[in-house]
Every structure is written in C-alpha cells, then in structure tokens.
Amino acid sequence: MTTVIIFCSHCYMRTSITSFQGTDPIPCAGCGREIATPESVSRGARVVVLTPPDTCEHYLLEDSLTIGRDPANLLQLRDPQVGRRHARILRSGDRFLLQDLGGRNGTFVNGERIDRERPLADMDQVQIGGVTITFRHTPVGTP
C-alpha cells in the first residue's frame, strides 16, 4: 500500500492518504481546506523517500519542500548524517530545482555531489545522508 503525505500550505499540517480514488477533493486533516484532488495526487510532482530498513513514503510537492534533521523542515530525516537544514526543493515555473543548503555531508543527485542548485528530472535519485529520495514528475500534457 502506498502512503502519500500532503502538506497544507495554509496550516502546515501533514495529511496522510492511502486511497485516492474517485473525484472528491482531499481535505486537510488540520484546517479542512481542499489540498488536493485524486488527479493531482496521481499526476503531481512528488518525492519518494526510502529510509532503511524498508520504509517508503510519497510527499506531494507544491512550491517548496525543506529537507533536514530539524522538525521544522517539511521533510524531516532522522539521520545523524543529515544537516538540520540540509536541502530544499523549489518549484520554478514548470520545473523543480534542488538546492544544497550547506549540509556538511553533501547532497548528491544520481551519485554526483551538487554545490548549490541543480534542476531535477523525473526519476532522479537524491542521496542525503543514508536516505534515498526519488524525484517523480510527470509534466502536464505528458501521457
């Protein structure tokens, strides 16, 4: 079973869903506002986080996703090799950029260390500490 985690841009609450069938809007678990539709969940940009031993979570991307060890990050990674504010994924028009925020152990994309910022493509593998994150994005209009 796939779990998709959606962050509400209004109240910053996490909403976890395991079924996204039908056409009804998906409400935020915190404030009740519509945060997604089944189509946006199935076609939207997301990161798939694999953490040892076999945990897999999908995080739907909106405009920005901060990644790090600190609980203030939208994507908190509990790995001692991960910096408190390690990286960020930003939307720039119809593409997404990965920014390294100076994590001591670096941020890697497809095995290559990045210095500052790098565009992400569908199926890019991002390595932060011992965590692998797969970027998924099917642009609108792509079958």
mmCIF file of N, CA, C and O in Angstrom, residues 2 5-6 13 45 52 61 77 82 92-93 97 101 104 107 111:
data_model
loop_
_atom_site.group_PDB
_atom_site.id
_atom_site.type_symbol
_atom_site.label_atom_id
_atom_site.label_comp_id
_atom_site.label_asym_id
_atom_site.label_seq_id
_atom_site.Cartn_x
_atom_site.Cartn_y
_atom_site.Cartn_z
ATOM 1 N N THR A 2 0.539 2.217 -0.815
ATOM 2 C CA THR A 2 1.279 3.464 -0.923
ATOM 3 C C THR A 2 0.649 4.512 -0.032
ATOM 4 O O THR A 2 -0.559 4.694 -0.042
ATOM 5 N N ILE A 5 1.794 11.682 1.471
ATOM 6 C CA ILE A 5 1.716 12.711 2.507
ATOM 7 C C ILE A 5 1.652 14.059 1.811
ATOM 8 O O ILE A 5 2.504 14.383 0.990
ATOM 9 N N ILE A 6 0.626 14.831 2.154
ATOM 10 C CA ILE A 6 0.424 16.142 1.537
ATOM 11 C C ILE A 6 0.514 17.188 2.630
ATOM 12 O O ILE A 6 -0.092 17.046 3.692
ATOM 13 N N MET A 13 -0.077 21.473 8.221
ATOM 14 C CA MET A 13 -0.394 20.157 8.777
ATOM 15 C C MET A 13 -0.116 19.093 7.721
ATOM 16 O O MET A 13 -0.305 19.327 6.532
ATOM 17 N N ALA A 45 3.890 16.335 -8.984
ATOM 18 C CA ALA A 45 5.300 16.116 -8.646
ATOM 19 C C ALA A 45 5.382 15.628 -7.217
ATOM 20 O O ALA A 45 4.632 16.070 -6.347
ATOM 21 N N PRO A 52 16.017 3.229 5.505
ATOM 22 C CA PRO A 52 16.232 1.864 5.989
ATOM 23 C C PRO A 52 15.321 1.579 7.181
ATOM 24 O O PRO A 52 15.038 2.491 7.933
ATOM 25 N N LEU A 61 4.631 17.487 -3.859
ATOM 26 C CA LEU A 61 5.314 18.775 -3.890
ATOM 27 C C LEU A 61 4.375 19.878 -4.358
ATOM 28 O O LEU A 61 3.636 19.697 -5.310
ATOM 29 N N LEU A 77 14.277 14.220 8.193
ATOM 30 C CA LEU A 77 15.013 12.967 8.068
ATOM 31 C C LEU A 77 15.783 12.743 9.359
ATOM 32 O O LEU A 77 16.656 13.537 9.708
ATOM 33 N N VAL A 82 22.523 13.842 8.270
ATOM 34 C CA VAL A 82 21.735 14.889 7.617
ATOM 35 C C VAL A 82 21.821 16.158 8.456
ATOM 36 O O VAL A 82 21.671 16.121 9.676
ATOM 37 N N SER A 92 10.132 26.148 -9.927
ATOM 38 C CA SER A 92 10.495 27.314 -10.725
ATOM 39 C C SER A 92 9.777 27.159 -12.060
ATOM 40 O O SER A 92 10.249 26.447 -12.946
ATOM 41 N N GLY A 93 8.615 27.777 -12.174
ATOM 42 C CA GLY A 93 7.792 27.605 -13.365
ATOM 43 C C GLY A 93 7.265 26.190 -13.429
ATOM 44 O O GLY A 93 6.634 25.715 -12.491
ATOM 45 N N LEU A 97 13.842 22.608 -8.753
ATOM 46 C CA LEU A 97 15.275 22.751 -8.509
ATOM 47 C C LEU A 97 15.604 22.195 -7.130
ATOM 48 O O LEU A 97 14.853 22.410 -6.172
ATOM 49 N N LEU A 101 21.824 23.304 0.979
ATOM 50 C CA LEU A 101 21.864 24.420 1.925
ATOM 51 C C LEU A 101 23.105 24.363 2.812
ATOM 52 O O LEU A 101 23.122 24.941 3.892
ATOM 53 N N ARG A 104 26.968 19.439 5.766
ATOM 54 C CA ARG A 104 28.385 19.044 5.849
ATOM 55 C C ARG A 104 28.686 17.795 5.015
ATOM 56 O O ARG A 104 29.744 17.683 4.407
ATOM 57 N N THR A 107 24.957 16.851 -0.647
ATOM 58 C CA THR A 107 23.729 16.409 -1.293
ATOM 59 C C THR A 107 24.138 15.872 -2.655
ATOM 60 O O THR A 107 24.888 16.523 -3.384
ATOM 61 N N GLY A 111 24.386 10.152 -7.826
ATOM 62 C CA GLY A 111 25.763 9.864 -7.455
ATOM 63 C C GLY A 111 26.733 11.024 -7.563
ATOM 64 O O GLY A 111 27.889 10.907 -7.181
#
